[in-house]
Amino acid sequence: QREDFLRFQLQEIDAAELNPDEDDTLEDEQKRLRAAHELVDAAKRGELELYAREGAVVETLASLAKELTPLAAVDKALATPLSQIEEARVLAEDAADALRRYADSVAADPDRLEQRLEQIEERLHTLSRLYRKHGTNSAKVLAKRAELFTELERLGAQDSRRQELSQAVSRARTEMLALAGRLSASRGEAAKRLHKEVQAALGELGMTGCQLEVDIQPRAASASDDLTLDGRRVGPRGWDKVELLLSPNKGETARPLAKIASGGELSRI
């Protein structure tokens, strides 16, 4: 009975897909949407007073600037206030434009805003129900979930769990083997293409006796390696160890490129 109860609580919490950062964000958005009409009205009034109506702030400032401009040429002491008036006019125009765009964006689709408000209130209701049961915010609910999960794990049959994990490991090893094999085969094909194209390019550079080879060998497993398959060590890059080998002259044994190539050879290669 306890296991069933724990599973039910875990499913309820998981279904909510909690985000620890959403509590304040949702409440802030809810406040904005509930006040959408007041916000739009205030923005429209601001745009009207600043710019749109007759005798608006921008018009008054422009008139003052026009009157002071010739006088500032007579007395330079008026130059500073004239500049400030011009700046205020530009700022007022910018503010009016920003208020107009804000009002248009908020009022553009009232149905969508209403729908979004309903979604937020439904989400807040869901969160409130969880908070009454498990904590006062998302972070505390998630912490409670961890406790519930730990308890459920303890109550679970260990032998059954061990068998499940063993089967999961076996499936993962099978998949890893297939992936590593395909990756190794792809590397082999790529190595052939690279060798062919590089040899052609080296001929164009006058290095006709030079041979570049791609050496692909199994990564040797050690006693401390846990991820081994068929005696190979498997990692994020598969089970291959890849190295570029260089034979500078025809008939010479190919050796690691990084160790034997001169600066000029390495640059051309």
PDB file of C-alpha atoms in Angstrom:
ATOM      1  CA  GLN A   1       0.000   0.000   0.000  1.00  0.00           C
ATOM      2  CA  ARG A   2       2.839   2.369   0.816  1.00  0.00           C
ATOM      3  CA  GLU A   3       4.511   1.669  -2.532  1.00  0.00           C
ATOM      4  CA  ASP A   4       1.280   2.432  -4.391  1.00  0.00           C
ATOM      5  CA  PHE A   5       0.859   5.645  -2.433  1.00  0.00           C
ATOM      6  CA  LEU A   6       4.449   6.730  -3.149  1.00  0.00           C
ATOM      7  CA  ARG A   7       4.084   5.970  -6.855  1.00  0.00           C
ATOM      8  CA  PHE A   8       0.884   8.017  -6.998  1.00  0.00           C
ATOM      9  CA  GLN A   9       2.578  11.006  -5.366  1.00  0.00           C
ATOM     10  CA  LEU A  10       5.603  10.742  -7.635  1.00  0.00           C
ATOM     11  CA  GLN A  11       3.408  10.567 -10.736  1.00  0.00           C
ATOM     12  CA  GLU A  12       1.472  13.607  -9.561  1.00  0.00           C
ATOM     13  CA  ILE A  13       4.664  15.622  -9.063  1.00  0.00           C
ATOM     14  CA  ASP A  14       6.262  14.448 -12.320  1.00  0.00           C
ATOM     15  CA  ALA A  15       3.108  15.262 -14.305  1.00  0.00           C
ATOM     16  CA  ALA A  16       3.436  18.898 -13.198  1.00  0.00           C
ATOM     17  CA  GLU A  17       6.908  19.169 -14.830  1.00  0.00           C
ATOM     18  CA  LEU A  18       8.061  21.644 -12.208  1.00  0.00           C
ATOM     19  CA  ASN A  19      10.515  24.414 -12.959  1.00  0.00           C
ATOM     20  CA  PRO A  20      12.079  25.993  -9.846  1.00  0.00           C
ATOM     21  CA  ASP A  21      12.294  29.375 -11.594  1.00  0.00           C
ATOM     22  CA  GLU A  22       8.670  29.666 -12.706  1.00  0.00           C
ATOM     23  CA  ASP A  23       6.893  30.657  -9.459  1.00  0.00           C
ATOM     24  CA  ASP A  24       7.693  34.372  -9.470  1.00  0.00           C
ATOM     25  CA  THR A  25       7.641  34.573 -13.273  1.00  0.00           C
ATOM     26  CA  LEU A  26       4.086  33.221 -13.492  1.00  0.00           C
ATOM     27  CA  GLU A  27       2.790  35.535 -10.780  1.00  0.00           C
ATOM     28  CA  ASP A  28       4.408  38.564 -12.431  1.00  0.00           C
ATOM     29  CA  GLU A  29       2.913  37.657 -15.811  1.00  0.00           C
ATOM     30  CA  GLN A  30      -0.480  37.083 -14.211  1.00  0.00           C
ATOM     31  CA  LYS A  31      -0.385  40.584 -12.708  1.00  0.00           C
ATOM     32  CA  ARG A  32       0.528  42.114 -16.072  1.00  0.00           C
ATOM     33  CA  LEU A  33      -2.215  40.286 -17.948  1.00  0.00           C
ATOM     34  CA  ARG A  34      -4.860  41.133 -15.335  1.00  0.00           C
ATOM     35  CA  ALA A  35      -3.876  44.795 -15.625  1.00  0.00           C
ATOM     36  CA  ALA A  36      -3.618  44.710 -19.439  1.00  0.00           C
ATOM     37  CA  HIS A  37      -6.472  47.202 -19.987  1.00  0.00           C
ATOM     38  CA  GLU A  38      -5.067  49.696 -17.458  1.00  0.00           C
ATOM     39  CA  LEU A  39      -1.587  49.333 -18.935  1.00  0.00           C
ATOM     40  CA  VAL A  40      -2.852  49.950 -22.474  1.00  0.00           C
ATOM     41  CA  ASP A  41      -4.951  52.936 -21.407  1.00  0.00           C
ATOM     42  CA  ALA A  42      -2.011  54.494 -19.557  1.00  0.00           C
ATOM     43  CA  ALA A  43       0.319  53.949 -22.523  1.00  0.00           C
ATOM     44  CA  LYS A  44      -2.192  55.492 -24.940  1.00  0.00           C
ATOM     45  CA  ARG A  45      -2.712  58.515 -22.668  1.00  0.00           C
ATOM     46  CA  GLY A  46       1.023  58.965 -22.401  1.00  0.00           C
ATOM     47  CA  GLU A  47       1.452  58.823 -26.192  1.00  0.00           C
ATOM     48  CA  LEU A  48      -1.431  61.285 -26.600  1.00  0.00           C
ATOM     49  CA  GLU A  49      -0.042  63.805 -24.102  1.00  0.00           C
ATOM     50  CA  LEU A  50       3.511  63.533 -25.364  1.00  0.00           C
ATOM     51  CA  TYR A  51       2.891  63.551 -29.108  1.00  0.00           C
ATOM     52  CA  ALA A  52      -0.545  62.929 -30.588  1.00  0.00           C
ATOM     53  CA  ARG A  53      -2.852  65.659 -29.286  1.00  0.00           C
ATOM     54  CA  GLU A  54      -2.759  69.317 -30.282  1.00  0.00           C
ATOM     55  CA  GLY A  55      -0.404  71.205 -28.014  1.00  0.00           C
ATOM     56  CA  ALA A  56       1.334  68.026 -26.888  1.00  0.00           C
ATOM     57  CA  VAL A  57       4.666  68.099 -25.071  1.00  0.00           C
ATOM     58  CA  VAL A  58       6.678  67.464 -28.242  1.00  0.00           C
ATOM     59  CA  GLU A  59       4.872  70.273 -30.067  1.00  0.00           C
ATOM     60  CA  THR A  60       5.394  72.687 -27.167  1.00  0.00           C
ATOM     61  CA  LEU A  61       9.099  71.850 -26.934  1.00  0.00           C
ATOM     62  CA  ALA A  62       9.516  72.239 -30.692  1.00  0.00           C
ATOM     63  CA  SER A  63       7.844  75.658 -30.532  1.00  0.00           C
ATOM     64  CA  LEU A  64      10.137  76.735 -27.689  1.00  0.00           C
ATOM     65  CA  ALA A  65      13.191  75.562 -29.588  1.00  0.00           C
ATOM     66  CA  LYS A  66      12.100  77.459 -32.687  1.00  0.00           C
ATOM     67  CA  GLU A  67      11.668  80.643 -30.647  1.00  0.00           C
ATOM     68  CA  LEU A  68      14.974  80.314 -28.796  1.00  0.00           C
ATOM     69  CA  THR A  69      17.140  79.343 -31.767  1.00  0.00           C
ATOM     70  CA  PRO A  70      17.630  82.865 -33.197  1.00  0.00           C
ATOM     71  CA  LEU A  71      17.935  84.319 -29.689  1.00  0.00           C
ATOM     72  CA  ALA A  72      20.692  81.857 -28.791  1.00  0.00           C
ATOM     73  CA  ALA A  73      22.696  83.331 -31.638  1.00  0.00           C
ATOM     74  CA  VAL A  74      22.411  86.702 -29.888  1.00  0.00           C
ATOM     75  CA  ASP A  75      23.209  85.416 -26.378  1.00  0.00           C
ATOM     76  CA  LYS A  76      25.219  82.233 -26.115  1.00  0.00           C
ATOM     77  CA  ALA A  77      23.947  81.755 -22.557  1.00  0.00           C
ATOM     78  CA  LEU A  78      20.749  80.387 -24.133  1.00  0.00           C
ATOM     79  CA  ALA A  79      22.652  77.684 -26.033  1.00  0.00           C
ATOM     80  CA  THR A  80      22.644  75.209 -23.126  1.00  0.00           C
ATOM     81  CA  PRO A  81      18.920  75.406 -22.299  1.00  0.00           C
ATOM     82  CA  LEU A  82      18.159  75.299 -26.025  1.00  0.00           C
ATOM     83  CA  SER A  83      20.194  72.091 -26.351  1.00  0.00           C
ATOM     84  CA  GLN A  84      18.411  70.621 -23.343  1.00  0.00           C
ATOM     85  CA  ILE A  85      15.014  71.474 -24.849  1.00  0.00           C
ATOM     86  CA  GLU A  86      15.994  69.804 -28.132  1.00  0.00           C
ATOM     87  CA  GLU A  87      17.174  66.733 -26.237  1.00  0.00           C
ATOM     88  CA  ALA A  88      13.949  66.670 -24.220  1.00  0.00           C
ATOM     89  CA  ARG A  89      11.920  66.865 -27.436  1.00  0.00           C
ATOM     90  CA  VAL A  90      13.781  63.898 -28.950  1.00  0.00           C
ATOM     91  CA  LEU A  91      13.412  61.893 -25.746  1.00  0.00           C
ATOM     92  CA  ALA A  92       9.711  62.732 -25.582  1.00  0.00           C
ATOM     93  CA  GLU A  93       9.249  61.565 -29.179  1.00  0.00           C
ATOM     94  CA  ASP A  94      11.088  58.311 -28.411  1.00  0.00           C
ATOM     95  CA  ALA A  95       8.989  57.769 -25.292  1.00  0.00           C
ATOM     96  CA  ALA A  96       5.768  58.432 -27.222  1.00  0.00           C
ATOM     97  CA  ASP A  97       6.790  55.971 -29.925  1.00  0.00           C
ATOM     98  CA  ALA A  98       7.689  53.334 -27.315  1.00  0.00           C
ATOM     99  CA  LEU A  99       4.329  53.824 -25.561  1.00  0.00           C
ATOM    100  CA  ARG A 100       2.453  53.509 -28.856  1.00  0.00           C
ATOM    101  CA  ARG A 101       4.253  50.284 -29.761  1.00  0.00           C
ATOM    102  CA  TYR A 102       3.698  48.913 -26.253  1.00  0.00           C
ATOM    103  CA  ALA A 103      -0.036  49.658 -26.392  1.00  0.00           C
ATOM    104  CA  ASP A 104      -0.313  48.073 -29.850  1.00  0.00           C
ATOM    105  CA  SER A 105       1.517  44.912 -28.751  1.00  0.00           C
ATOM    106  CA  VAL A 106      -0.534  44.395 -25.598  1.00  0.00           C
ATOM    107  CA  ALA A 107      -3.861  45.157 -27.250  1.00  0.00           C
ATOM    108  CA  ALA A 108      -3.092  43.353 -30.525  1.00  0.00           C
ATOM    109  CA  ASP A 109      -4.846  40.076 -29.683  1.00  0.00           C
ATOM    110  CA  PRO A 110      -7.113  40.258 -26.627  1.00  0.00           C
ATOM    111  CA  ASP A 111      -8.333  36.676 -27.139  1.00  0.00           C
ATOM    112  CA  ARG A 112      -4.764  35.393 -27.007  1.00  0.00           C
ATOM    113  CA  LEU A 113      -4.093  37.398 -23.846  1.00  0.00           C
ATOM    114  CA  GLU A 114      -7.235  36.018 -22.220  1.00  0.00           C
ATOM    115  CA  GLN A 115      -6.250  32.496 -23.194  1.00  0.00           C
ATOM    116  CA  ARG A 116      -2.750  32.983 -21.804  1.00  0.00           C
ATOM    117  CA  LEU A 117      -4.196  34.345 -18.543  1.00  0.00           C
ATOM    118  CA  GLU A 118      -6.378  31.242 -18.219  1.00  0.00           C
ATOM    119  CA  GLN A 119      -3.333  29.005 -18.795  1.00  0.00           C
ATOM    120  CA  ILE A 120      -1.326  30.829 -16.136  1.00  0.00           C
ATOM    121  CA  GLU A 121      -4.130  30.696 -13.573  1.00  0.00           C
ATOM    122  CA  GLU A 122      -4.645  26.995 -14.241  1.00  0.00           C
ATOM    123  CA  ARG A 123      -0.907  26.410 -13.832  1.00  0.00           C
ATOM    124  CA  LEU A 124      -0.833  28.399 -10.577  1.00  0.00           C
ATOM    125  CA  HIS A 125      -3.770  26.336  -9.312  1.00  0.00           C
ATOM    126  CA  THR A 126      -1.857  23.131 -10.074  1.00  0.00           C
ATOM    127  CA  LEU A 127       1.229  24.445  -8.292  1.00  0.00           C
ATOM    128  CA  SER A 128      -0.827  25.605  -5.312  1.00  0.00           C
ATOM    129  CA  ARG A 129      -2.306  22.109  -4.922  1.00  0.00           C
ATOM    130  CA  LEU A 130       1.192  20.588  -4.899  1.00  0.00           C
ATOM    131  CA  TYR A 131       2.489  23.213  -2.482  1.00  0.00           C
ATOM    132  CA  ARG A 132      -0.266  22.410   0.017  1.00  0.00           C
ATOM    133  CA  LYS A 133       0.847  18.773  -0.026  1.00  0.00           C
ATOM    134  CA  HIS A 134       4.612  18.886  -0.332  1.00  0.00           C
ATOM    135  CA  GLY A 135       6.089  22.353   0.243  1.00  0.00           C
ATOM    136  CA  THR A 136       5.735  26.078  -0.296  1.00  0.00           C
ATOM    137  CA  ASN A 137       7.543  26.324  -3.651  1.00  0.00           C
ATOM    138  CA  SER A 138       8.768  24.238  -6.583  1.00  0.00           C
ATOM    139  CA  ALA A 139      12.229  23.695  -5.119  1.00  0.00           C
ATOM    140  CA  LYS A 140      10.783  22.215  -1.904  1.00  0.00           C
ATOM    141  CA  VAL A 141       8.379  19.999  -3.864  1.00  0.00           C
ATOM    142  CA  LEU A 142      11.280  18.658  -5.942  1.00  0.00           C
ATOM    143  CA  ALA A 143      13.244  18.001  -2.752  1.00  0.00           C
ATOM    144  CA  LYS A 144      10.228  16.101  -1.398  1.00  0.00           C
ATOM    145  CA  ARG A 145      10.071  14.121  -4.631  1.00  0.00           C
ATOM    146  CA  ALA A 146      13.657  12.986  -4.092  1.00  0.00           C
ATOM    147  CA  GLU A 147      12.721  11.761  -0.605  1.00  0.00           C
ATOM    148  CA  LEU A 148       9.683   9.881  -1.914  1.00  0.00           C
ATOM    149  CA  PHE A 149      11.722   8.281  -4.675  1.00  0.00           C
ATOM    150  CA  THR A 150      14.415   7.159  -2.236  1.00  0.00           C
ATOM    151  CA  GLU A 151      11.826   5.579   0.023  1.00  0.00           C
ATOM    152  CA  LEU A 152      10.181   3.820  -2.909  1.00  0.00           C
ATOM    153  CA  GLU A 153      13.552   2.471  -4.000  1.00  0.00           C
ATOM    154  CA  ARG A 154      14.182   1.082  -0.521  1.00  0.00           C
ATOM    155  CA  LEU A 155      10.804  -0.628  -0.508  1.00  0.00           C
ATOM    156  CA  GLY A 156      11.365  -2.158  -3.936  1.00  0.00           C
ATOM    157  CA  ALA A 157      12.525  -5.732  -4.242  1.00  0.00           C
ATOM    158  CA  GLN A 158      16.307  -5.612  -4.483  1.00  0.00           C
ATOM    159  CA  ASP A 159      16.660  -8.861  -6.403  1.00  0.00           C
ATOM    160  CA  SER A 160      14.151  -7.723  -9.001  1.00  0.00           C
ATOM    161  CA  ARG A 161      15.851  -4.355  -9.276  1.00  0.00           C
ATOM    162  CA  ARG A 162      19.263  -5.988  -9.634  1.00  0.00           C
ATOM    163  CA  GLN A 163      17.951  -8.187 -12.443  1.00  0.00           C
ATOM    164  CA  GLU A 164      16.439  -5.202 -14.230  1.00  0.00           C
ATOM    165  CA  LEU A 165      19.711  -3.304 -14.020  1.00  0.00           C
ATOM    166  CA  SER A 166      21.667  -6.305 -15.243  1.00  0.00           C
ATOM    167  CA  GLN A 167      19.380  -6.587 -18.267  1.00  0.00           C
ATOM    168  CA  ALA A 168      19.728  -2.850 -18.913  1.00  0.00           C
ATOM    169  CA  VAL A 169      23.512  -3.136 -18.816  1.00  0.00           C
ATOM    170  CA  SER A 170      23.384  -6.068 -21.210  1.00  0.00           C
ATOM    171  CA  ARG A 171      21.202  -4.111 -23.649  1.00  0.00           C
ATOM    172  CA  ALA A 172      23.495  -1.098 -23.397  1.00  0.00           C
ATOM    173  CA  ARG A 173      26.579  -3.239 -24.073  1.00  0.00           C
ATOM    174  CA  THR A 174      24.900  -4.764 -27.132  1.00  0.00           C
ATOM    175  CA  GLU A 175      24.031  -1.320 -28.450  1.00  0.00           C
ATOM    176  CA  MET A 176      27.530  -0.046 -27.676  1.00  0.00           C
ATOM    177  CA  LEU A 177      29.056  -2.972 -29.551  1.00  0.00           C
ATOM    178  CA  ALA A 178      26.928  -2.243 -32.626  1.00  0.00           C
ATOM    179  CA  LEU A 179      27.678   1.496 -32.531  1.00  0.00           C
ATOM    180  CA  ALA A 180      31.411   0.999 -32.024  1.00  0.00           C
ATOM    181  CA  GLY A 181      31.488  -1.501 -34.893  1.00  0.00           C
ATOM    182  CA  ARG A 182      29.685   0.839 -37.283  1.00  0.00           C
ATOM    183  CA  LEU A 183      31.898   3.734 -36.240  1.00  0.00           C
ATOM    184  CA  SER A 184      35.036   1.652 -36.810  1.00  0.00           C
ATOM    185  CA  ALA A 185      33.832   0.590 -40.261  1.00  0.00           C
ATOM    186  CA  SER A 186      33.076   4.200 -41.167  1.00  0.00           C
ATOM    187  CA  ARG A 187      36.539   5.215 -40.006  1.00  0.00           C
ATOM    188  CA  GLY A 188      38.069   2.573 -42.252  1.00  0.00           C
ATOM    189  CA  GLU A 189      36.233   3.925 -45.302  1.00  0.00           C
ATOM    190  CA  ALA A 190      37.129   7.499 -44.405  1.00  0.00           C
ATOM    191  CA  ALA A 191      40.775   6.503 -43.986  1.00  0.00           C
ATOM    192  CA  LYS A 192      40.858   5.086 -47.525  1.00  0.00           C
ATOM    193  CA  ARG A 193      39.390   8.299 -48.964  1.00  0.00           C
ATOM    194  CA  LEU A 194      41.747  10.479 -46.966  1.00  0.00           C
ATOM    195  CA  HIS A 195      44.802   8.464 -48.045  1.00  0.00           C
ATOM    196  CA  LYS A 196      43.833   8.665 -51.712  1.00  0.00           C
ATOM    197  CA  GLU A 197      43.105  12.400 -51.709  1.00  0.00           C
ATOM    198  CA  VAL A 198      46.166  13.322 -49.637  1.00  0.00           C
ATOM    199  CA  GLN A 199      48.483  11.315 -51.880  1.00  0.00           C
ATOM    200  CA  ALA A 200      47.153  13.168 -54.914  1.00  0.00           C
ATOM    201  CA  ALA A 201      47.699  16.497 -53.188  1.00  0.00           C
ATOM    202  CA  LEU A 202      51.214  15.558 -52.064  1.00  0.00           C
ATOM    203  CA  GLY A 203      52.081  14.755 -55.670  1.00  0.00           C
ATOM    204  CA  GLU A 204      51.026  18.257 -56.672  1.00  0.00           C
ATOM    205  CA  LEU A 205      53.356  19.622 -53.972  1.00  0.00           C
ATOM    206  CA  GLY A 206      56.320  17.668 -55.299  1.00  0.00           C
ATOM    207  CA  MET A 207      56.327  15.120 -52.483  1.00  0.00           C
ATOM    208  CA  THR A 208      55.817  12.077 -54.720  1.00  0.00           C
ATOM    209  CA  GLY A 209      57.918   9.767 -52.556  1.00  0.00           C
ATOM    210  CA  CYS A 210      56.042  10.674 -49.419  1.00  0.00           C
ATOM    211  CA  GLN A 211      53.343   8.317 -48.136  1.00  0.00           C
ATOM    212  CA  LEU A 212      50.720   9.260 -45.537  1.00  0.00           C
ATOM    213  CA  GLU A 213      48.826   6.400 -43.922  1.00  0.00           C
ATOM    214  CA  VAL A 214      45.972   6.241 -41.444  1.00  0.00           C
ATOM    215  CA  ASP A 215      46.641   3.585 -38.828  1.00  0.00           C
ATOM    216  CA  ILE A 216      43.531   2.316 -37.030  1.00  0.00           C
ATOM    217  CA  GLN A 217      44.154  -0.081 -34.154  1.00  0.00           C
ATOM    218  CA  PRO A 218      42.015  -1.386 -31.281  1.00  0.00           C
ATOM    219  CA  ARG A 219      42.381   0.568 -28.053  1.00  0.00           C
ATOM    220  CA  ALA A 220      43.965  -1.907 -25.668  1.00  0.00           C
ATOM    221  CA  ALA A 221      41.984  -2.614 -22.508  1.00  0.00           C
ATOM    222  CA  SER A 222      43.611  -2.520 -19.088  1.00  0.00           C
ATOM    223  CA  ALA A 223      42.614  -4.196 -15.853  1.00  0.00           C
ATOM    224  CA  SER A 224      41.129  -0.955 -14.505  1.00  0.00           C
ATOM    225  CA  ASP A 225      38.834  -0.390 -17.496  1.00  0.00           C
ATOM    226  CA  ASP A 226      35.187  -1.154 -16.862  1.00  0.00           C
ATOM    227  CA  LEU A 227      33.909  -0.604 -20.405  1.00  0.00           C
ATOM    228  CA  THR A 228      35.532  -3.338 -22.449  1.00  0.00           C
ATOM    229  CA  LEU A 229      34.200  -5.402 -25.324  1.00  0.00           C
ATOM    230  CA  ASP A 230      36.094  -8.252 -26.942  1.00  0.00           C
ATOM    231  CA  GLY A 231      39.285  -7.077 -25.230  1.00  0.00           C
ATOM    232  CA  ARG A 232      38.913  -3.528 -26.526  1.00  0.00           C
ATOM    233  CA  ARG A 233      38.518  -0.423 -24.418  1.00  0.00           C
ATOM    234  CA  VAL A 234      35.391   1.517 -25.445  1.00  0.00           C
ATOM    235  CA  GLY A 235      34.936   5.233 -24.844  1.00  0.00           C
ATOM    236  CA  PRO A 236      32.959   8.168 -26.223  1.00  0.00           C
ATOM    237  CA  ARG A 237      34.967   7.940 -29.493  1.00  0.00           C
ATOM    238  CA  GLY A 238      34.521   4.217 -29.959  1.00  0.00           C
ATOM    239  CA  TRP A 239      37.111   1.458 -29.621  1.00  0.00           C
ATOM    240  CA  ASP A 240      39.668   2.663 -32.188  1.00  0.00           C
ATOM    241  CA  LYS A 241      43.036   4.308 -31.691  1.00  0.00           C
ATOM    242  CA  VAL A 242      43.736   6.406 -34.787  1.00  0.00           C
ATOM    243  CA  GLU A 243      47.156   7.760 -35.756  1.00  0.00           C
ATOM    244  CA  LEU A 244      48.589   9.384 -38.884  1.00  0.00           C
ATOM    245  CA  LEU A 245      51.803   7.707 -40.067  1.00  0.00           C
ATOM    246  CA  LEU A 246      54.330   9.153 -42.503  1.00  0.00           C
ATOM    247  CA  SER A 247      56.905   7.542 -44.759  1.00  0.00           C
ATOM    248  CA  PRO A 248      58.985  10.521 -45.976  1.00  0.00           C
ATOM    249  CA  ASN A 249      60.661   8.554 -48.751  1.00  0.00           C
ATOM    250  CA  LYS A 250      59.751   5.530 -50.781  1.00  0.00           C
ATOM    251  CA  GLY A 251      60.688   2.291 -49.021  1.00  0.00           C
ATOM    252  CA  GLU A 252      61.037   3.831 -45.558  1.00  0.00           C
ATOM    253  CA  THR A 253      58.971   2.489 -42.673  1.00  0.00           C
ATOM    254  CA  ALA A 254      55.989   4.687 -41.812  1.00  0.00           C
ATOM    255  CA  ARG A 255      56.229   6.257 -38.399  1.00  0.00           C
ATOM    256  CA  PRO A 256      54.019   8.700 -36.415  1.00  0.00           C
ATOM    257  CA  LEU A 257      53.609  11.925 -38.380  1.00  0.00           C
ATOM    258  CA  ALA A 258      53.769  14.161 -35.324  1.00  0.00           C
ATOM    259  CA  LYS A 259      57.181  12.777 -34.329  1.00  0.00           C
ATOM    260  CA  ILE A 260      59.129  12.602 -37.601  1.00  0.00           C
ATOM    261  CA  ALA A 261      57.780  15.324 -39.913  1.00  0.00           C
ATOM    262  CA  SER A 262      59.850  18.464 -40.258  1.00  0.00           C
ATOM    263  CA  GLY A 263      58.195  21.839 -39.920  1.00  0.00           C
ATOM    264  CA  GLY A 264      58.048  22.298 -43.680  1.00  0.00           C
ATOM    265  CA  GLU A 265      56.714  18.794 -44.309  1.00  0.00           C
ATOM    266  CA  LEU A 266      54.121  19.163 -41.623  1.00  0.00           C
ATOM    267  CA  SER A 267      52.992  22.514 -43.038  1.00  0.00           C
ATOM    268  CA  ARG A 268      52.604  21.119 -46.565  1.00  0.00           C
ATOM    269  CA  ILE A 269      50.900  17.920 -45.391  1.00  0.00           C
TER     270      ILE A 269
END
